[in-house]
Coordinates of C-alpha atoms in Angstrom, one line a residue:
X1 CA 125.7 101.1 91.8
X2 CA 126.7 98.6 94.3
X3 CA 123.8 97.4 96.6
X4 CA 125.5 98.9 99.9
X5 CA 124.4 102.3 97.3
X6 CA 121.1 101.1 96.7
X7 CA 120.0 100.2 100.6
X8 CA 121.6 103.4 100.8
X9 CA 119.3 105.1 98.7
X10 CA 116.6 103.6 99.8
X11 CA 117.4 104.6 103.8
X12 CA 116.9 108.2 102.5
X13 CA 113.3 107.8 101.3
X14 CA 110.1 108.1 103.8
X15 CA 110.0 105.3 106.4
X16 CA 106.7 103.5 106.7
X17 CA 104.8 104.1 109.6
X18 CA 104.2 101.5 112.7
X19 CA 102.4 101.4 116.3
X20 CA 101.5 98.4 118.6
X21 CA 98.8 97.9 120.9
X22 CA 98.8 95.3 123.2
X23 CA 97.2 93.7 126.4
X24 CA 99.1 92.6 129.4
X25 CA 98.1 91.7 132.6
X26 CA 97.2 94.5 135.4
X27 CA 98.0 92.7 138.2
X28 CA 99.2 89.3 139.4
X29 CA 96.9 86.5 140.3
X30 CA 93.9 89.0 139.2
X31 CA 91.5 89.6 136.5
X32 CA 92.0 93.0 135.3
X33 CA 94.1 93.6 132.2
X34 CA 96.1 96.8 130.8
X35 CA 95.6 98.0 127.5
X36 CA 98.9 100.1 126.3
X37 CA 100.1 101.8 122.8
X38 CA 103.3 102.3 121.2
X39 CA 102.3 105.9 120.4
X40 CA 103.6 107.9 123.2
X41 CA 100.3 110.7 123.5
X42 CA 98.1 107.5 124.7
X43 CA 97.4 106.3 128.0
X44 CA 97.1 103.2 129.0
X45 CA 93.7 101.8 130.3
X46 CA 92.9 99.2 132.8
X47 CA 89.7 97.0 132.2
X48 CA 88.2 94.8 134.3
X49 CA 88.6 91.8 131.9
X50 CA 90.7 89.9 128.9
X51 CA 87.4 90.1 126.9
X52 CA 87.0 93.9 127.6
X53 CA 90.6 94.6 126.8
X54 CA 90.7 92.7 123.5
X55 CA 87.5 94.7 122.9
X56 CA 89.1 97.9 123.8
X57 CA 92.2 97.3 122.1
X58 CA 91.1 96.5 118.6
X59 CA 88.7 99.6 119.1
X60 CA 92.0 101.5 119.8
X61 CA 93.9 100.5 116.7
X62 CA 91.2 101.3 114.6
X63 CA 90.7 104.7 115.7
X64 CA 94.7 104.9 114.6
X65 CA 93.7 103.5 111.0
X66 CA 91.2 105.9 110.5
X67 CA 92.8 109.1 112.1
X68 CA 96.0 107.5 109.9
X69 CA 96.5 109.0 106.2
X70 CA 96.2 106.5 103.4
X71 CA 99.6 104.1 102.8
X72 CA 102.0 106.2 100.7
X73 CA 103.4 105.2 97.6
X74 CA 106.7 106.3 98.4
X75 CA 107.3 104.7 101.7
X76 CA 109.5 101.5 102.3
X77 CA 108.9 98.6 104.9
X78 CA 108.4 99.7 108.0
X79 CA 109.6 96.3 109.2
X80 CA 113.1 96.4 107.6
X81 CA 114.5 98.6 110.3
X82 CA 113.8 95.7 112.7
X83 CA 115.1 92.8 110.0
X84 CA 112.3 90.6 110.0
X85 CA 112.3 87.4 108.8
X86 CA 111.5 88.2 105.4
X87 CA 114.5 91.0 105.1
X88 CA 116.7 88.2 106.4
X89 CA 116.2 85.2 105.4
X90 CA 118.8 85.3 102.5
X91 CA 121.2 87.7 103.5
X92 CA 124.5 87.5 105.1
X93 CA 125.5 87.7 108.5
X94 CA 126.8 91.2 108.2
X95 CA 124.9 92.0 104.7
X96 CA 121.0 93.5 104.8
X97 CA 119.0 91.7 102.6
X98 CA 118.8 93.1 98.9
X99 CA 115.7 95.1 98.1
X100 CA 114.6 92.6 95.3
X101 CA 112.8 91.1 98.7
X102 CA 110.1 93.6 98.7
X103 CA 107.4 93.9 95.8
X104 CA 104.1 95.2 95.5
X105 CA 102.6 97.7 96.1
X106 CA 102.5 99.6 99.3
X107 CA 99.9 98.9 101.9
X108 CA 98.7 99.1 105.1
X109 CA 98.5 95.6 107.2
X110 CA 97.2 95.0 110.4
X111 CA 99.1 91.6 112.2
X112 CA 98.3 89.9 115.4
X113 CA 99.7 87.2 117.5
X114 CA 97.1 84.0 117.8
X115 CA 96.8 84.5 121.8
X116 CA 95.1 87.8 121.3
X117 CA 97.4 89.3 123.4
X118 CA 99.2 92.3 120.5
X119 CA 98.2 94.1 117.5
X120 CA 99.9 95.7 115.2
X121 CA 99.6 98.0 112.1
X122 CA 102.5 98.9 109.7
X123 CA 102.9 100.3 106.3
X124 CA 105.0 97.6 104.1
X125 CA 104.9 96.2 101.2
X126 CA 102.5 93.4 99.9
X127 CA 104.6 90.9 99.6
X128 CA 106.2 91.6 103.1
X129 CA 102.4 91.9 104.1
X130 CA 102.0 88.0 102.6
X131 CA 105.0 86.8 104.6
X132 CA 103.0 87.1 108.0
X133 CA 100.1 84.7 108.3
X134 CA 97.8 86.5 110.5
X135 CA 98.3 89.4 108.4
X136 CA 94.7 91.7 106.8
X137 CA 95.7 94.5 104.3
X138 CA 93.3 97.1 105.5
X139 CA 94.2 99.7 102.6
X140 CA 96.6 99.4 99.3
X141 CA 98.5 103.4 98.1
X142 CA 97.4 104.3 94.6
X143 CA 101.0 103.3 91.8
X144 CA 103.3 105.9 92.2
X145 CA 103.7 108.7 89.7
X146 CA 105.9 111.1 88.0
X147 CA 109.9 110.4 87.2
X148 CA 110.7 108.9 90.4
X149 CA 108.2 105.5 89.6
X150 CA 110.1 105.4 85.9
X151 CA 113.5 105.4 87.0
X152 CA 114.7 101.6 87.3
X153 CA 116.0 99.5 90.2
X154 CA 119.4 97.9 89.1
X155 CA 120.5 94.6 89.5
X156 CA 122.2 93.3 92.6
X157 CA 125.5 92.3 89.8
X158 CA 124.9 95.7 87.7
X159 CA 127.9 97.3 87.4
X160 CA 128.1 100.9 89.8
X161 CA 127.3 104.1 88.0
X162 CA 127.4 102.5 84.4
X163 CA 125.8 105.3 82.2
X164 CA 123.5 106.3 84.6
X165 CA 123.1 110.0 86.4
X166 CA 124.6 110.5 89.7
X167 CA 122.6 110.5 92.5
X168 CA 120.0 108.6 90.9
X169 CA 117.6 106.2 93.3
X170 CA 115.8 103.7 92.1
X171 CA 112.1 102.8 92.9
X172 CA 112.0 100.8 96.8
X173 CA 109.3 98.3 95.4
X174 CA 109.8 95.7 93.0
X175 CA 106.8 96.6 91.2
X176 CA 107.9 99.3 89.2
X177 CA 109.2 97.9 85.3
X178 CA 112.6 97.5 84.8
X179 CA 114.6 99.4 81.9
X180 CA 118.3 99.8 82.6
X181 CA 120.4 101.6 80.2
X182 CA 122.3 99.6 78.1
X183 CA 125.2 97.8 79.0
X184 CA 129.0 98.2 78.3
X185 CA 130.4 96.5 75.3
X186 CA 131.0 92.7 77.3
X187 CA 129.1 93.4 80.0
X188 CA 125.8 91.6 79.6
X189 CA 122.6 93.5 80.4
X190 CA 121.2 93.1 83.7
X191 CA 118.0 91.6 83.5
X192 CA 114.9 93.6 84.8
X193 CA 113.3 93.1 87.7
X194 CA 109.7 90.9 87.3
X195 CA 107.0 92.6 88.3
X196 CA 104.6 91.0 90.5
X197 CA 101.6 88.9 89.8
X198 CA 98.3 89.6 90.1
X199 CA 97.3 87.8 93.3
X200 CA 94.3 85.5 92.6
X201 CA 91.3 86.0 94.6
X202 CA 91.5 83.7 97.8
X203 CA 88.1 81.6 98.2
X204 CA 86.4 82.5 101.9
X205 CA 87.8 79.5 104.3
X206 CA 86.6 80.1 107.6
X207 CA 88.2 77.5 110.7
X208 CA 86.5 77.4 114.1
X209 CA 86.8 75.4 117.1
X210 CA 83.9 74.2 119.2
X211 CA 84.0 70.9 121.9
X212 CA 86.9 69.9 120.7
X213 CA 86.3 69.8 117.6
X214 CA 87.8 71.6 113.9
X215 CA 84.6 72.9 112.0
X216 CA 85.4 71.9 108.5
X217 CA 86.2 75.0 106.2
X218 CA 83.8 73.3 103.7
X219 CA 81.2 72.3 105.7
X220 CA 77.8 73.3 104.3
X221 CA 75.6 73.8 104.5
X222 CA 77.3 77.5 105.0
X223 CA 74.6 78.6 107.2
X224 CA 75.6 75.5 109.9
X225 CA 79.3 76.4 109.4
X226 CA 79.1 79.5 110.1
X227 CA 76.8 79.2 113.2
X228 CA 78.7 75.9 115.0
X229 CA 82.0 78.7 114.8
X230 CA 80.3 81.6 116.2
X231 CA 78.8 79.1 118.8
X232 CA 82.4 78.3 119.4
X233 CA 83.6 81.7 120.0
X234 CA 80.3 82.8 122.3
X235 CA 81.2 79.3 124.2
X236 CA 85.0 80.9 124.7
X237 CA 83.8 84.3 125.3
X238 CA 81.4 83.2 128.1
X239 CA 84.6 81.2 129.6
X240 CA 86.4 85.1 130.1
X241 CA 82.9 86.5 131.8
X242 CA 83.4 87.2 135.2
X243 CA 80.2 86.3 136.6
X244 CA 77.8 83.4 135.5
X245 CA 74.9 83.5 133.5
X246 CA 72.9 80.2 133.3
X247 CA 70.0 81.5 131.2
X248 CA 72.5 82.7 128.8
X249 CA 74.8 79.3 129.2
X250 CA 71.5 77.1 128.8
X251 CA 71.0 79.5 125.7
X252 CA 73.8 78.2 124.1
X253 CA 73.3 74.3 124.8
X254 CA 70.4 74.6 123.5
X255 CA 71.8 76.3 120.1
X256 CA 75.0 73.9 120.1
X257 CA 71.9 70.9 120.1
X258 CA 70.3 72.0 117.1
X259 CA 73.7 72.8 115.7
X260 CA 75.3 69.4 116.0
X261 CA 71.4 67.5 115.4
X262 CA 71.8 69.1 112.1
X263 CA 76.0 68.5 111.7
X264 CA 75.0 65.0 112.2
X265 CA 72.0 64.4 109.9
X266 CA 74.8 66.1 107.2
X267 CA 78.0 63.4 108.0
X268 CA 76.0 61.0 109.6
X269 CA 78.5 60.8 112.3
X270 CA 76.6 59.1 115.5
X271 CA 79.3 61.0 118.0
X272 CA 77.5 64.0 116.7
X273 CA 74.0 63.0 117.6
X274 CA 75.6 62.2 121.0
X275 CA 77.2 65.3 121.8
X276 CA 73.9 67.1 120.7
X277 CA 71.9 64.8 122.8
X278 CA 74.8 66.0 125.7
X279 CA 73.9 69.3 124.7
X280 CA 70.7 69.2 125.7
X281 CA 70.9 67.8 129.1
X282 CA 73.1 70.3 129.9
X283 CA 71.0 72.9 128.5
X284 CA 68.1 71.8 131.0
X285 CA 70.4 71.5 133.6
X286 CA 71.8 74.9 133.2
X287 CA 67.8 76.2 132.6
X288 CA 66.5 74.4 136.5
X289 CA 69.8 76.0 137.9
X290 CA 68.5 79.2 136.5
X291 CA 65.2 78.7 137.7
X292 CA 66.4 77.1 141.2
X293 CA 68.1 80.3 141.6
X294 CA 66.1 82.7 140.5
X295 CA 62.9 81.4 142.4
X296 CA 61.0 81.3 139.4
X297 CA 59.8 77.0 138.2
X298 CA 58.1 76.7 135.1
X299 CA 53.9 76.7 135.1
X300 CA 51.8 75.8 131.4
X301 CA 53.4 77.0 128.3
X302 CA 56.5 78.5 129.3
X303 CA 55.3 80.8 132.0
X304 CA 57.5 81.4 135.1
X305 CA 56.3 81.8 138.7
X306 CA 58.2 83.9 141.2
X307 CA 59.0 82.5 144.6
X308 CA 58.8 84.2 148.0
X309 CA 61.7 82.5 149.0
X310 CA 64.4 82.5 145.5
X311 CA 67.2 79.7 145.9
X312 CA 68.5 76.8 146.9
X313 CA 70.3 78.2 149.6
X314 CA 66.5 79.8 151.8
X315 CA 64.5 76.9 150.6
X316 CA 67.0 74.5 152.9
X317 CA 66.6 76.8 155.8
X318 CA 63.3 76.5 155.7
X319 CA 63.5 73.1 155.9
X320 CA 66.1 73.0 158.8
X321 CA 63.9 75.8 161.3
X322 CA 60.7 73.7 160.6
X323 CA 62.9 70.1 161.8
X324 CA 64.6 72.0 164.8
X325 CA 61.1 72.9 165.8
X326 CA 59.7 69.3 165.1
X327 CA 62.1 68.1 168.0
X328 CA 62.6 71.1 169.9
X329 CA 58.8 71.9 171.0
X330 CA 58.3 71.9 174.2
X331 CA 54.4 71.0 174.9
X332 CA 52.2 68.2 172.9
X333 CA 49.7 69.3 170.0
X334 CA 49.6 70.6 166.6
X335 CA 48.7 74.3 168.7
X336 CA 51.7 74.5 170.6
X337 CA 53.8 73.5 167.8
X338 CA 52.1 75.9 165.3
X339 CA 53.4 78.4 168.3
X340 CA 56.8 77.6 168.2
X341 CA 57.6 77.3 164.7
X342 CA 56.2 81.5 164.7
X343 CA 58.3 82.7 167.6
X344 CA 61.2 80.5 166.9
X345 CA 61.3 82.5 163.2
X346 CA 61.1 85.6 165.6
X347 CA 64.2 84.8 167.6
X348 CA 65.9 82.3 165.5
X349 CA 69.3 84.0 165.5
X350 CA 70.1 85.6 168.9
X351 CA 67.2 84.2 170.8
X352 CA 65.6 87.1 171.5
X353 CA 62.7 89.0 169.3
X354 CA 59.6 91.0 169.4
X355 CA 56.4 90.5 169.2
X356 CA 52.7 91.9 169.3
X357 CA 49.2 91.0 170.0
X358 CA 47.9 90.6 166.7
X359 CA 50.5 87.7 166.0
X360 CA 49.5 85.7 168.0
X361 CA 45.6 86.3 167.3
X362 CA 46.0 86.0 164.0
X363 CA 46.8 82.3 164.3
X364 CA 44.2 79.6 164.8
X365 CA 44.7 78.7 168.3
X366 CA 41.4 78.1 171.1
X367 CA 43.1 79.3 174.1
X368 CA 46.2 81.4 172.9
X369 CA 46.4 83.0 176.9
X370 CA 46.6 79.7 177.8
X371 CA 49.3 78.4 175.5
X372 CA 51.4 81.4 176.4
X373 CA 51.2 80.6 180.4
X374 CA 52.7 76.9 179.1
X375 CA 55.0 77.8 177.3
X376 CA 56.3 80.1 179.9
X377 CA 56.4 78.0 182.8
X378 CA 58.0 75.4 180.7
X379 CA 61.1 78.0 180.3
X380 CA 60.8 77.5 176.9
X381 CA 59.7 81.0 176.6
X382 CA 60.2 84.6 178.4
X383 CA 58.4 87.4 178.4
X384 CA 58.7 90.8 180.8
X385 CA 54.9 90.7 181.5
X386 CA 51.9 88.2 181.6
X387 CA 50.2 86.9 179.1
X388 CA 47.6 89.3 178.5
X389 CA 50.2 91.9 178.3
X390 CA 51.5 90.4 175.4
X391 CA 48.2 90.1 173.9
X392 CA 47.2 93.7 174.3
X393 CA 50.5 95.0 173.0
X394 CA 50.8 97.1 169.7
X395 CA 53.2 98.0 167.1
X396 CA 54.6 100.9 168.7
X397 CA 55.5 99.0 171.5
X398 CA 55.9 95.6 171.3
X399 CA 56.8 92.9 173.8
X400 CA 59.9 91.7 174.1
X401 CA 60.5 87.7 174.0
X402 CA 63.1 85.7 174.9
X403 CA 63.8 81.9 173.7
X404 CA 67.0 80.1 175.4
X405 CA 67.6 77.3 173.7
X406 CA 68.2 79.4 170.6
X407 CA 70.4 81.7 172.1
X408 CA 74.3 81.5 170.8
X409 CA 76.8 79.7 172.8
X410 CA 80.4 81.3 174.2
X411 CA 81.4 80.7 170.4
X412 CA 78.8 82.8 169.2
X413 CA 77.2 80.0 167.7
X414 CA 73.8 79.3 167.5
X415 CA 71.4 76.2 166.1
X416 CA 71.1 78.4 162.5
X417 CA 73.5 79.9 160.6
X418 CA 71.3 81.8 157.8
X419 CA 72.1 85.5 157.9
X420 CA 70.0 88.3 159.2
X421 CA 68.6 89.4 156.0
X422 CA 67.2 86.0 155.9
X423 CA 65.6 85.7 159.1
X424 CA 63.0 88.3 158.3
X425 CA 62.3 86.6 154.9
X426 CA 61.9 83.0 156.6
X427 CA 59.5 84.6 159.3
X428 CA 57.5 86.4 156.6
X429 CA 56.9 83.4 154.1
X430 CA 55.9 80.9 157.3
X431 CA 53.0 84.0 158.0
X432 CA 52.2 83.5 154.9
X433 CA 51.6 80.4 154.8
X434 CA 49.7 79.7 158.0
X435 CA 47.7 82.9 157.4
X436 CA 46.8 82.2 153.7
X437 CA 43.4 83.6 153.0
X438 CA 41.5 80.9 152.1
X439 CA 42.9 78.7 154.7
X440 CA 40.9 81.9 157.2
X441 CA 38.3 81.6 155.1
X442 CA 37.2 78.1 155.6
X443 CA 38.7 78.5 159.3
X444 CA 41.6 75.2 159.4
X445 CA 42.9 74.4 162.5
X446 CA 46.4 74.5 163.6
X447 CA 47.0 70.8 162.0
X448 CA 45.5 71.8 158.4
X449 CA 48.0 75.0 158.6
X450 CA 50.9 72.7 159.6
X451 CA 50.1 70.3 157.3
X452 CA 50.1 73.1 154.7
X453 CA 53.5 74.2 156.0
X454 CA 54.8 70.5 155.8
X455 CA 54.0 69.9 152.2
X456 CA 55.1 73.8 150.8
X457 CA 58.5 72.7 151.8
X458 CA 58.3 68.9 150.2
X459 CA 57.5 69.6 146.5
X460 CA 59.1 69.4 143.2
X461 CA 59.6 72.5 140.8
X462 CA 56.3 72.6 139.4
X463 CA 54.8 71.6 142.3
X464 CA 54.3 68.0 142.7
X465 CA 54.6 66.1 146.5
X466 CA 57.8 64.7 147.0
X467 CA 61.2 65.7 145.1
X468 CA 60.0 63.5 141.5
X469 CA 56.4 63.6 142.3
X470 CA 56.5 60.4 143.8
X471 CA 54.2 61.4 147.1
X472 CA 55.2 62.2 150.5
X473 CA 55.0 59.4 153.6
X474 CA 52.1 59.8 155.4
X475 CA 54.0 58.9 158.5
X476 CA 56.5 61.4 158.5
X477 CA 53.3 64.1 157.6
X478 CA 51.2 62.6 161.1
X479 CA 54.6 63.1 163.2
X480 CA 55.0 66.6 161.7
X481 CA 50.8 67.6 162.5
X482 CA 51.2 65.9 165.7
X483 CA 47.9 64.1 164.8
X484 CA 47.0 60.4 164.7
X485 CA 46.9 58.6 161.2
X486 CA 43.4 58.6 160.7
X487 CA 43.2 62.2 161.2
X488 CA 45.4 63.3 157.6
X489 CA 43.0 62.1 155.4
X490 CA 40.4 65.4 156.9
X491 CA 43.4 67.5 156.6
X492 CA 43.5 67.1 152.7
X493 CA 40.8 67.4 152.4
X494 CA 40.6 70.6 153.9
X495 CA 43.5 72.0 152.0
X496 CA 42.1 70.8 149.0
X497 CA 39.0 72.3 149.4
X498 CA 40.9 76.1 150.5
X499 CA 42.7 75.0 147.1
X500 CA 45.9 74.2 148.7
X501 CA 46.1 71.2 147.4
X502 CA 44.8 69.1 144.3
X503 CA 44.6 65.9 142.7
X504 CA 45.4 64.6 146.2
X505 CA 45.1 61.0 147.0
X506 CA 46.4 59.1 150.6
X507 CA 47.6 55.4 148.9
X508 CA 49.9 52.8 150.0
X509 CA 51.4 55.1 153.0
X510 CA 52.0 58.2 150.8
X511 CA 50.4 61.2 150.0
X512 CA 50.3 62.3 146.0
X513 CA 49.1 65.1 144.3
X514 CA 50.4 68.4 143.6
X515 CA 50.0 72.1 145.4
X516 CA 47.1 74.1 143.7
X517 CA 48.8 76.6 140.7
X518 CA 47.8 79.9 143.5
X519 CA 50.2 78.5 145.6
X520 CA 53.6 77.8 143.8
X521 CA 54.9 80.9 145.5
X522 CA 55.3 80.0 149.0
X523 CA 56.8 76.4 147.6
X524 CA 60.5 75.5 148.4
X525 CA 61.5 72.7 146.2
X526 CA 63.3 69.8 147.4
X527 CA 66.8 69.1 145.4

């Protein structure tokens, strides 16, 4: 039989199986990703990710490997239809490759390219199977049985039809024995075809990537092998997420540390203890981001405290209403400016707010009628009625106020440009402040309750005066109280005694200590 007869033969028994399932991008310029199968009964899905879509995917092919029948015994390559390189690499330019290529036994094989972006499963051979590096043999078919596996497969220079029955195919795998019938007299006997060796058992090399750097195959000990290459592919998974996480980022510096602290006790490589010592910088740096955002600083033995005001972003504009009031107040005293910073927090966006009796009795002013009458016929302030009618007014109908300066321009823009959910929250953690109930209690003055506003805002995360506990100037806290310089020292020591403040001490020009633990709350760190 000529081997045109044999790939002949071969054509006419059961072609292996084949599907693809691969990932391609949604849309342009976006995130979303499209999973799609060869098989024509499944849709395609759309995910919002190239993590969730390699996800998806291999979930999709292996519901097809276990819906899928065993590999079949019978069944040739599924990639020789398509002439892959292993069916081609010796044949002619017009000749298919002879079927001595294939050998072993049938299996199924799952392949994938190394971007992640295909997978595919196909019924082949092993040795076709062994040609593709990326390839896993998810299940081998039993040896075939019955005539069909004892009938030989002749030599590609056998001689066509010599004593052998017509129609006769031999086995598609190279696997099965070889035992010709005897040659004519002067022909010499084909040789058989060797049957394939038993593949010895591969030892467990497992490659990772992490900062650059190849994680040794034989690292050990195992345990730190293993862990610095699923640190690796949690650092390249967190790459695809589509939001951040900085407690879960400063989760993995900290594990990458003690990963590469112990890499480098094993090598004794220094860049090793340098990259760990990296690691944990930018674990703590991911950790106060965390925190910074969150509103929550750490206090004693890892114990958080959540802030009235969470972020960055509110703490600032707390810092820029309390400085526009500083030179924006239109009268002289630490009552008046007490005053302003309240209603300006009323009416900070559009100039114009609401406001009631009890608001202004609730502060700790002598003459609040008074003040009001001022701060009116200043122009600073507007109100429909008099003073007393602002005092006497109640919830369900309060008095409308009016501030000028802090109305918007013709562009529509005004001295602040926080939002209007943030207005409220800015207003409510100033009350709180200046009406904390210990600070009643042992009945401050306006200038103890500024003071106490002046230092919330002037702290470092756990609390400390100035941004790295180094104190705040004493100048700067006098200007701010409107009070003479010999008149801070009282002030502490009122707070201190309300237990606003502690371990407070005026040296050198500055004021140190730290804001009592009660208090962390209503503090807005500086950066």
């Amino acid at each position: 039989m000529t081997v045109e007869g044999t790939v002949s033969g071969l054509e006419e028994r059961v072609a292996g199986r084949a599907w693809t399932v691969r990932l391609d991008a949604a849309d342009r310029g976006g995130a979303t990703v499209r999973v799609s199968c060869s098989r024509p009964a499944c849709t395609p899905q759309v995910l919002p990710s190239a993590a969730a879509g390699r996800t998806a995917a291999v979930a999709h092919l292996a519901t097809h490997l276990r819906a899928a029948s065993g590999p079949r015994p019978e069944a040739y390559c599924a990639c020789r239809a398509e002439e892959c390189h292993t069916h081609v690499r010796d044949a002619g330019p017009r000749d298919r490759a002879t079927p001595s290529r294939c050998g072993g036994p049938v299996v199924m094989a799952v392949i994938n390219d190394r971007q992640g972006r295909w997978w595919r499963a196909l019924e082949c051979c092993a040795r076709c199977a062994a040609a593709h590096p990326s390839a896993k043999i998810v299940a081998t078919a039993p040896a075939a049985t019955g005539p069909a596996a004892a009938r030989p497969l002749p030599a590609a220079g056998a001689r066509a039809g010599a004593d052998r029955p017509a129609g006769a195919i031999g086995p598609h795998f190279s696997h099965a024995p070889s035992s010709a019938a005897p040659a004519p007299q002067g022909v010499p006997a084909p040789q058989g075809v060797p049957g394939p060796r038993t593949p010895k058992p591969r030892r467990s090399r497992r490659y990772g990537k992490i900062a650059q750097r190849i994680v040794p195959h034989d690292l050990h000990p195992v345990a730190l092998r293993d862990e610095l290459i699923e640190l690796g592919d949690l650092f390249r998974a967190y790459q695809q997420r589509p939001e951040p996480d900085l407690a879960e980022l400063a989760e993995l510096h900290s594990r990458k540390a003690k990963a590469f602290r112990t890499w480098a006790e094993v090598t004794g490589e220094t860049e090793l203890r340098l990259e760990a010592r990296r690691a944990e910088q930018a674990a703590d740096a991911a950790l106060l981001q965390h925190q910074q955002r969150t509103g929550q600083s750490p206090v004693g033995d890892g114990e958080v405290t959540n802030r009235l005001l969470p972020g960055l972003t509110q703490w600032e504009h707390a810092r820029t209403v309390l400085a526009h009031v500083a030179e924006h107040t239109p009268l002289p005293g630490p009552e008046a400016r007490l005053m302003a910073v309240m209603l300006t927090l009323r009416s900070a966006l559009t100039g114009t707010g609401n406001l009631v009796g009890q608001d202004v009795r609730g502060l700790p002013l002598t003459e609040p009628e008074e003040l009001i009458g001022r701060l009116v016929d200043s122009g600073w302030l507007s109100i429909p009625g008099t003073a007393d009618d602002l005092l006497d007014s109640r919830p369900e109908s309060p008095t409308p106020i009016t501030i000028p300066s802090l109305m918007p321009d013709d562009d529509g823009q005004g001295p602040f440009d926080f939002g209007r959910k943030t207005r409220p929250k800015l207003s409510g953690w100033a009350q709180r402040v200046v009406g904390d109930k210990k600070l009643r209690k042992k009945k401050t003055g306006a200038a103890a309750r500024l003071l106490a506003l002046a230092l919330a805002v002037r702290t470092s995360t756990d609390g400390r005066l100035g941004a790295d506990g180094e104190g705040v100037d004493v100048a700067a806290l006098t200007s701010w109280c409107a009070v003479e310089p010999d008149e801070l020292e009282p002030l502490v020591e009122q707070l201190t005694a309300a237990d606003w403040l502690a371990e407070a001490a005026v040296t050198d020009g500055r004021l140190t200590g730290r804001l009592a633990e009660r208090v962390l709350q209503v503090s807005c760190p500086l950066p």
